[in-house]
PDB file of C-alpha atoms in Angstrom:
ATOM      1  CA  GLY X1064       4.092  46.064 -77.701  1.00  0.00           C
ATOM      2  CA  GLU X1065       4.357  48.638 -80.423  1.00  0.00           C
ATOM      3  CA  SER X1066       0.939  49.706 -81.604  1.00  0.00           C
ATOM      4  CA  VAL X1067       1.073  51.946 -84.623  1.00  0.00           C
ATOM      5  CA  GLY X1068      -2.501  51.746 -85.899  1.00  0.00           C
ATOM      6  CA  LEU X1069      -1.648  49.853 -89.066  1.00  0.00           C
ATOM      7  CA  HIS X1070      -3.794  47.179 -90.660  1.00  0.00           C
ATOM      8  CA  LEU X1071      -3.100  43.798 -89.167  1.00  0.00           C
ATOM      9  CA  PRO X1072      -0.426  41.656 -90.789  1.00  0.00           C
ATOM     10  CA  THR X1073      -1.682  38.201 -91.678  1.00  0.00           C
ATOM     11  CA  LEU X1074      -0.006  34.846 -91.285  1.00  0.00           C
ATOM     12  CA  SER X1075      -1.457  31.945 -93.274  1.00  0.00           C
ATOM     13  CA  VAL X1076      -0.612  28.474 -92.054  1.00  0.00           C
ATOM     14  CA  GLN X1077      -1.741  25.077 -93.179  1.00  0.00           C
ATOM     15  CA  GLU X1078      -3.560  22.934 -90.657  1.00  0.00           C
ATOM     16  CA  GLY X1079      -1.112  20.748 -88.787  1.00  0.00           C
ATOM     17  CA  ASP X1080       1.884  22.995 -89.379  1.00  0.00           C
ATOM     18  CA  ASN X1081       3.560  25.043 -86.681  1.00  0.00           C
ATOM     19  CA  SER X1082       2.894  28.791 -86.443  1.00  0.00           C
ATOM     20  CA  ILE X1083       5.295  31.456 -85.263  1.00  0.00           C
ATOM     21  CA  ILE X1084       3.961  34.904 -84.455  1.00  0.00           C
ATOM     22  CA  ASN X1085       6.394  37.672 -83.635  1.00  0.00           C
ATOM     23  CA  CYS X1086       6.131  40.832 -81.612  1.00  0.00           C
ATOM     24  CA  ALA X1087       8.427  43.721 -80.761  1.00  0.00           C
ATOM     25  CA  TYR X1088       8.091  45.804 -77.647  1.00  0.00           C
ATOM     26  CA  SER X1089       9.684  49.136 -76.897  1.00  0.00           C
ATOM     27  CA  ASN X1090       9.740  49.534 -73.131  1.00  0.00           C
ATOM     28  CA  SER X1091      12.970  48.116 -71.773  1.00  0.00           C
ATOM     29  CA  ALA X1092      11.500  48.403 -68.265  1.00  0.00           C
ATOM     30  CA  SER X1093       8.732  45.905 -69.034  1.00  0.00           C
ATOM     31  CA  ASP X1094       9.085  42.800 -66.953  1.00  0.00           C
ATOM     32  CA  TYR X1095       5.937  40.853 -67.726  1.00  0.00           C
ATOM     33  CA  PHE X1096       4.678  39.768 -71.131  1.00  0.00           C
ATOM     34  CA  ILE X1097       1.424  38.188 -72.218  1.00  0.00           C
ATOM     35  CA  TRP X1098       0.022  36.741 -75.416  1.00  0.00           C
ATOM     36  CA  TYR X1099      -3.685  37.139 -76.080  1.00  0.00           C
ATOM     37  CA  LYS X1100      -5.966  35.579 -78.655  1.00  0.00           C
ATOM     38  CA  GLN X1101      -8.902  37.608 -79.921  1.00  0.00           C
ATOM     39  CA  GLU X1102     -11.658  36.106 -82.008  1.00  0.00           C
ATOM     40  CA  SER X1103     -13.897  38.311 -84.087  1.00  0.00           C
ATOM     41  CA  GLY X1104     -16.275  40.400 -81.980  1.00  0.00           C
ATOM     42  CA  LYS X1105     -14.890  39.131 -78.676  1.00  0.00           C
ATOM     43  CA  GLY X1106     -12.545  40.351 -75.985  1.00  0.00           C
ATOM     44  CA  PRO X1107      -8.934  39.175 -75.701  1.00  0.00           C
ATOM     45  CA  GLN X1108      -8.355  35.745 -74.212  1.00  0.00           C
ATOM     46  CA  PHE X1109      -5.222  34.970 -72.188  1.00  0.00           C
ATOM     47  CA  ILE X1110      -2.970  32.360 -73.791  1.00  0.00           C
ATOM     48  CA  ILE X1111       0.363  32.378 -72.022  1.00  0.00           C
ATOM     49  CA  ASP X1112       2.639  34.733 -70.141  1.00  0.00           C
ATOM     50  CA  ILE X1113       6.305  35.030 -69.316  1.00  0.00           C
ATOM     51  CA  ARG X1114       8.343  37.076 -66.888  1.00  0.00           C
ATOM     52  CA  SER X1115      11.535  38.859 -67.800  1.00  0.00           C
ATOM     53  CA  ASN X1116      13.670  36.483 -65.743  1.00  0.00           C
ATOM     54  CA  MET X1117      12.816  33.714 -68.204  1.00  0.00           C
ATOM     55  CA  ASP X1118      13.517  33.319 -71.913  1.00  0.00           C
ATOM     56  CA  LYS X1119      11.149  30.469 -72.661  1.00  0.00           C
ATOM     57  CA  ARG X1120       7.906  29.131 -71.320  1.00  0.00           C
ATOM     58  CA  GLN X1121       5.762  26.293 -72.584  1.00  0.00           C
ATOM     59  CA  GLY X1122       2.096  25.626 -72.335  1.00  0.00           C
ATOM     60  CA  GLN X1123      -0.242  23.234 -74.047  1.00  0.00           C
ATOM     61  CA  ARG X1124       0.721  23.437 -77.759  1.00  0.00           C
ATOM     62  CA  VAL X1125       2.098  26.943 -77.219  1.00  0.00           C
ATOM     63  CA  THR X1126       5.569  28.236 -76.438  1.00  0.00           C
ATOM     64  CA  VAL X1127       6.586  31.813 -75.770  1.00  0.00           C
ATOM     65  CA  LEU X1128      10.152  32.957 -76.345  1.00  0.00           C
ATOM     66  CA  LEU X1129      11.528  36.197 -74.954  1.00  0.00           C
ATOM     67  CA  ASN X1130      14.665  37.949 -76.176  1.00  0.00           C
ATOM     68  CA  LYS X1131      15.219  40.940 -73.947  1.00  0.00           C
ATOM     69  CA  THR X1132      18.363  41.991 -75.781  1.00  0.00           C
ATOM     70  CA  VAL X1133      16.430  42.901 -78.907  1.00  0.00           C
ATOM     71  CA  LYS X1134      13.071  43.389 -77.141  1.00  0.00           C
ATOM     72  CA  HIS X1135      11.401  40.623 -79.100  1.00  0.00           C
ATOM     73  CA  LEU X1136       8.713  38.156 -78.177  1.00  0.00           C
ATOM     74  CA  SER X1137       7.398  35.219 -80.153  1.00  0.00           C
ATOM     75  CA  LEU X1138       4.517  32.809 -79.845  1.00  0.00           C
ATOM     76  CA  GLN X1139       4.845  29.349 -81.296  1.00  0.00           C
ATOM     77  CA  ILE X1140       1.746  27.243 -81.843  1.00  0.00           C
ATOM     78  CA  ALA X1141       2.339  23.577 -82.539  1.00  0.00           C
ATOM     79  CA  ALA X1142       0.110  21.567 -84.865  1.00  0.00           C
ATOM     80  CA  THR X1143      -2.052  24.562 -85.747  1.00  0.00           C
ATOM     81  CA  GLN X1144      -5.774  23.859 -85.861  1.00  0.00           C
ATOM     82  CA  PRO X1145      -8.655  25.724 -87.541  1.00  0.00           C
ATOM     83  CA  GLY X1146      -9.800  26.870 -84.098  1.00  0.00           C
ATOM     84  CA  ASP X1147      -6.534  28.750 -83.739  1.00  0.00           C
ATOM     85  CA  SER X1148      -7.633  31.219 -86.416  1.00  0.00           C
ATOM     86  CA  ALA X1149      -7.846  34.593 -84.678  1.00  0.00           C
ATOM     87  CA  VAL X1150      -5.892  37.776 -84.072  1.00  0.00           C
ATOM     88  CA  TYR X1151      -2.995  37.424 -81.670  1.00  0.00           C
ATOM     89  CA  PHE X1152      -1.669  40.301 -79.591  1.00  0.00           C
ATOM     90  CA  CYS X1153       1.341  40.548 -77.383  1.00  0.00           C
ATOM     91  CA  ALA X1154       1.179  42.875 -74.404  1.00  0.00           C
ATOM     92  CA  ASP X1155       3.798  44.022 -71.985  1.00  0.00           C
ATOM     93  CA  TYR X1156       3.958  45.963 -68.785  1.00  0.00           C
ATOM     94  CA  ASN X1157       6.113  46.952 -65.870  1.00  0.00           C
ATOM     95  CA  THR X1158       4.730  45.429 -62.691  1.00  0.00           C
ATOM     96  CA  GLY X1159       5.626  48.645 -60.898  1.00  0.00           C
ATOM     97  CA  THR X1160       3.185  50.719 -62.980  1.00  0.00           C
ATOM     98  CA  ALA X1161      -0.194  49.454 -61.777  1.00  0.00           C
ATOM     99  CA  SER X1162      -0.504  46.704 -64.353  1.00  0.00           C
ATOM    100  CA  LYS X1163      -0.880  49.068 -67.293  1.00  0.00           C
ATOM    101  CA  LEU X1164      -0.703  46.924 -70.405  1.00  0.00           C
ATOM    102  CA  THR X1165       0.678  48.081 -73.743  1.00  0.00           C
ATOM    103  CA  PHE X1166      -0.645  46.050 -76.642  1.00  0.00           C
ATOM    104  CA  GLY X1167       1.249  45.270 -79.809  1.00  0.00           C
ATOM    105  CA  THR X1168      -0.138  45.737 -83.297  1.00  0.00           C
ATOM    106  CA  GLY X1169      -1.498  42.226 -83.577  1.00  0.00           C
ATOM    107  CA  THR X1170      -1.215  39.459 -86.165  1.00  0.00           C
ATOM    108  CA  ARG X1171      -4.101  37.690 -87.847  1.00  0.00           C
ATOM    109  CA  LEU X1172      -3.552  33.940 -88.063  1.00  0.00           C
ATOM    110  CA  GLN X1173      -5.447  32.165 -90.837  1.00  0.00           C
ATOM    111  CA  VAL X1174      -5.404  28.411 -90.774  1.00  0.00           C
ATOM    112  CA  THR X1175      -6.037  26.787 -94.120  1.00  0.00           C
ATOM    113  CA  LEU X1176      -7.247  23.231 -94.570  1.00  0.00           C
TER     114      LEU X1176
ATOM    115  CA  GLY L 945     -10.287  31.991 -64.811  1.00  0.00           C
ATOM    116  CA  ALA L 946     -12.284  34.910 -63.491  1.00  0.00           C
ATOM    117  CA  VAL L 947     -15.229  36.212 -65.495  1.00  0.00           C
ATOM    118  CA  VAL L 948     -15.842  39.778 -66.608  1.00  0.00           C
ATOM    119  CA  SER L 949     -19.087  40.774 -68.283  1.00  0.00           C
ATOM    120  CA  GLN L 950     -20.070  43.824 -70.278  1.00  0.00           C
ATOM    121  CA  HIS L 951     -23.489  45.228 -71.012  1.00  0.00           C
ATOM    122  CA  PRO L 952     -24.731  45.898 -73.589  1.00  0.00           C
ATOM    123  CA  SER L 953     -22.859  43.748 -76.089  1.00  0.00           C
ATOM    124  CA  ARG L 954     -23.809  46.109 -78.874  1.00  0.00           C
ATOM    125  CA  VAL L 955     -25.602  49.429 -79.058  1.00  0.00           C
ATOM    126  CA  ILE L 956     -26.691  51.719 -81.833  1.00  0.00           C
ATOM    127  CA  CYS L 957     -27.482  55.299 -80.983  1.00  0.00           C
ATOM    128  CA  LYS L 958     -28.151  58.629 -82.652  1.00  0.00           C
ATOM    129  CA  SER L 959     -25.516  61.303 -82.801  1.00  0.00           C
ATOM    130  CA  GLY L 960     -25.655  63.589 -79.761  1.00  0.00           C
ATOM    131  CA  THR L 961     -27.010  61.025 -77.333  1.00  0.00           C
ATOM    132  CA  SER L 962     -25.144  59.478 -74.400  1.00  0.00           C
ATOM    133  CA  VAL L 963     -24.453  55.794 -73.988  1.00  0.00           C
ATOM    134  CA  LYS L 964     -23.540  53.935 -70.804  1.00  0.00           C
ATOM    135  CA  ILE L 965     -21.518  50.723 -70.871  1.00  0.00           C
ATOM    136  CA  GLU L 966     -21.229  48.538 -67.800  1.00  0.00           C
ATOM    137  CA  CYS L 967     -18.307  46.320 -66.855  1.00  0.00           C
ATOM    138  CA  ARG L 968     -18.750  43.789 -64.069  1.00  0.00           C
ATOM    139  CA  SER L 969     -16.392  41.345 -62.414  1.00  0.00           C
ATOM    140  CA  LEU L 970     -18.632  38.393 -61.639  1.00  0.00           C
ATOM    141  CA  ASP L 971     -16.652  36.265 -59.239  1.00  0.00           C
ATOM    142  CA  PHE L 972     -13.920  38.476 -57.863  1.00  0.00           C
ATOM    143  CA  GLN L 973     -13.374  41.958 -56.558  1.00  0.00           C
ATOM    144  CA  ALA L 974     -11.620  44.343 -58.882  1.00  0.00           C
ATOM    145  CA  THR L 975     -10.002  47.371 -57.300  1.00  0.00           C
ATOM    146  CA  THR L 976      -8.840  48.432 -60.733  1.00  0.00           C
ATOM    147  CA  MET L 977     -10.575  48.215 -64.074  1.00  0.00           C
ATOM    148  CA  PHE L 978      -9.337  49.384 -67.443  1.00  0.00           C
ATOM    149  CA  TRP L 979     -11.214  50.708 -70.451  1.00  0.00           C
ATOM    150  CA  TYR L 980      -9.874  50.143 -73.950  1.00  0.00           C
ATOM    151  CA  ARG L 981     -11.053  51.208 -77.371  1.00  0.00           C
ATOM    152  CA  GLN L 982     -10.392  49.169 -80.471  1.00  0.00           C
ATOM    153  CA  PHE L 983     -11.006  50.369 -84.011  1.00  0.00           C
ATOM    154  CA  PRO L 984     -11.396  47.826 -86.835  1.00  0.00           C
ATOM    155  CA  LYS L 985      -8.217  45.926 -87.655  1.00  0.00           C
ATOM    156  CA  GLN L 986      -6.304  47.790 -84.992  1.00  0.00           C
ATOM    157  CA  SER L 987      -4.940  47.039 -81.582  1.00  0.00           C
ATOM    158  CA  LEU L 988      -6.432  47.849 -78.203  1.00  0.00           C
ATOM    159  CA  MET L 989      -5.714  51.360 -76.998  1.00  0.00           C
ATOM    160  CA  LEU L 990      -5.987  52.098 -73.304  1.00  0.00           C
ATOM    161  CA  MET L 991      -8.383  54.943 -72.601  1.00  0.00           C
ATOM    162  CA  ALA L 992      -8.395  55.111 -68.841  1.00  0.00           C
ATOM    163  CA  THR L 993      -7.720  53.332 -65.597  1.00  0.00           C
ATOM    164  CA  SER L 994     -10.651  53.122 -63.232  1.00  0.00           C
ATOM    165  CA  ASN L 995      -9.963  52.790 -59.530  1.00  0.00           C
ATOM    166  CA  GLU L 996     -12.707  51.950 -57.070  1.00  0.00           C
ATOM    167  CA  GLY L 997     -13.628  54.946 -54.952  1.00  0.00           C
ATOM    168  CA  SER L 998     -11.420  57.441 -56.730  1.00  0.00           C
ATOM    169  CA  LYS L 999     -11.220  59.381 -59.967  1.00  0.00           C
ATOM    170  CA  ALA L1000     -10.219  57.619 -63.122  1.00  0.00           C
ATOM    171  CA  THR L1001      -6.840  58.231 -64.708  1.00  0.00           C
ATOM    172  CA  TYR L1002      -7.122  59.068 -68.391  1.00  0.00           C
ATOM    173  CA  GLU L1003      -4.537  58.450 -71.081  1.00  0.00           C
ATOM    174  CA  GLN L1004      -3.176  61.330 -73.070  1.00  0.00           C
ATOM    175  CA  GLY L1005      -5.619  62.496 -75.715  1.00  0.00           C
ATOM    176  CA  VAL L1006      -8.698  60.965 -74.090  1.00  0.00           C
ATOM    177  CA  GLU L1007     -11.266  63.564 -73.053  1.00  0.00           C
ATOM    178  CA  LYS L1008     -12.395  62.925 -69.493  1.00  0.00           C
ATOM    179  CA  ASP L1009     -15.542  65.013 -69.938  1.00  0.00           C
ATOM    180  CA  LYS L1010     -16.562  62.997 -72.945  1.00  0.00           C
ATOM    181  CA  PHE L1011     -15.793  59.562 -71.549  1.00  0.00           C
ATOM    182  CA  LEU L1012     -17.131  59.555 -68.015  1.00  0.00           C
ATOM    183  CA  ILE L1013     -15.972  56.686 -65.835  1.00  0.00           C
ATOM    184  CA  ASN L1014     -17.503  55.662 -62.554  1.00  0.00           C
ATOM    185  CA  HIS L1015     -16.150  52.815 -60.411  1.00  0.00           C
ATOM    186  CA  ALA L1016     -18.634  52.846 -57.579  1.00  0.00           C
ATOM    187  CA  SER L1017     -18.077  49.334 -56.293  1.00  0.00           C
ATOM    188  CA  LEU L1018     -15.482  46.593 -56.393  1.00  0.00           C
ATOM    189  CA  THR L1019     -17.423  44.748 -59.073  1.00  0.00           C
ATOM    190  CA  LEU L1020     -18.749  47.491 -61.330  1.00  0.00           C
ATOM    191  CA  SER L1021     -17.276  50.199 -63.514  1.00  0.00           C
ATOM    192  CA  THR L1022     -19.266  52.200 -66.037  1.00  0.00           C
ATOM    193  CA  LEU L1023     -18.142  54.131 -69.086  1.00  0.00           C
ATOM    194  CA  THR L1024     -20.505  56.795 -70.401  1.00  0.00           C
ATOM    195  CA  VAL L1025     -19.855  58.177 -73.849  1.00  0.00           C
ATOM    196  CA  THR L1026     -21.444  61.600 -73.727  1.00  0.00           C
ATOM    197  CA  SER L1027     -22.784  63.391 -76.801  1.00  0.00           C
ATOM    198  CA  ALA L1028     -21.665  60.535 -78.996  1.00  0.00           C
ATOM    199  CA  HIS L1029     -20.646  61.209 -82.588  1.00  0.00           C
ATOM    200  CA  PRO L1030     -19.984  58.817 -85.482  1.00  0.00           C
ATOM    201  CA  GLU L1031     -16.234  58.962 -84.847  1.00  0.00           C
ATOM    202  CA  ASP L1032     -16.879  57.436 -81.405  1.00  0.00           C
ATOM    203  CA  SER L1033     -18.116  54.271 -83.093  1.00  0.00           C
ATOM    204  CA  SER L1034     -15.763  51.560 -81.935  1.00  0.00           C
ATOM    205  CA  PHE L1035     -15.380  48.365 -79.936  1.00  0.00           C
ATOM    206  CA  TYR L1036     -15.048  49.199 -76.244  1.00  0.00           C
ATOM    207  CA  ILE L1037     -13.444  46.583 -74.015  1.00  0.00           C
ATOM    208  CA  CYS L1038     -12.973  46.583 -70.285  1.00  0.00           C
ATOM    209  CA  SER L1039     -10.650  44.513 -68.169  1.00  0.00           C
ATOM    210  CA  ALA L1040     -10.551  43.900 -64.455  1.00  0.00           C
ATOM    211  CA  TYR L1041      -7.481  43.420 -62.383  1.00  0.00           C
ATOM    212  CA  ASP L1042      -7.655  40.809 -59.684  1.00  0.00           C
ATOM    213  CA  ALA L1043      -5.250  41.972 -57.011  1.00  0.00           C
ATOM    214  CA  SER L1044      -5.483  38.559 -55.371  1.00  0.00           C
ATOM    215  CA  GLY L1045      -4.226  36.935 -58.538  1.00  0.00           C
ATOM    216  CA  GLY L1046      -0.948  36.057 -56.913  1.00  0.00           C
ATOM    217  CA  VAL L1047       2.061  35.639 -59.145  1.00  0.00           C
ATOM    218  CA  ASN L1048       0.290  36.239 -62.403  1.00  0.00           C
ATOM    219  CA  ASN L1049      -1.495  39.506 -61.566  1.00  0.00           C
ATOM    220  CA  GLU L1050      -3.655  38.754 -64.538  1.00  0.00           C
ATOM    221  CA  GLN L1051      -6.143  41.101 -66.110  1.00  0.00           C
ATOM    222  CA  PHE L1052      -9.393  39.514 -67.197  1.00  0.00           C
ATOM    223  CA  PHE L1053     -11.111  40.971 -70.227  1.00  0.00           C
ATOM    224  CA  GLY L1054     -14.772  41.469 -70.903  1.00  0.00           C
ATOM    225  CA  PRO L1055     -16.388  40.417 -74.194  1.00  0.00           C
ATOM    226  CA  GLY L1056     -16.533  43.982 -75.500  1.00  0.00           C
ATOM    227  CA  THR L1057     -19.298  46.385 -76.513  1.00  0.00           C
ATOM    228  CA  ARG L1058     -19.795  47.390 -80.122  1.00  0.00           C
ATOM    229  CA  LEU L1059     -20.932  51.016 -80.287  1.00  0.00           C
ATOM    230  CA  THR L1060     -22.328  52.389 -83.529  1.00  0.00           C
ATOM    231  CA  VAL L1061     -23.260  56.052 -83.646  1.00  0.00           C
ATOM    232  CA  LEU L1062     -25.471  57.061 -86.547  1.00  0.00           C
TER     233      LEU L1062
END
């Protein structure tokens, strides 16, 4: 991901709606991508991952889309719930570089009732 | 998934003192652990890679003499912030890499340590 030290952008979504969080990465050699969820005062929690030989992967209520052409990653959360409120980070790495993750800037998701 | 713990969860210290933070993998062996620093409303920035039995590899701009890392066993890495100053106040997070993780090669993150230097 591209981490530039800026304040976190915020996405406000109404409960029950779908959320789409976007991320850009810069390393064209990255071949593994992960989305993390971080709640206040806690460490990152793994949500879903995708390898570069795929362009879509689905989990429970979450879908990750990968567009290698424009180096873009997105996380879709279906039927967003209040418990989804957190900061979401994408991270990427090249599996040939000792699993060294590069985190994106992050997006704060606020779920309104 | 695998569990990583950190101790302490939060610490307040006076300027000039040293603080040690422990990172433990509780149910797996971690040949590699990573230390990150996160300032408020910012992303995680990798500080160093800690390899069991060898010297840590520091990222550019991170002072190795200030942030001492010791990875003495396959389940424990420690980060010591020496002569801490207020600008070192931050959220420090470790992660452990489970080499036996198979396809995913997933890193497991600790809960973080909030350091406040007065």
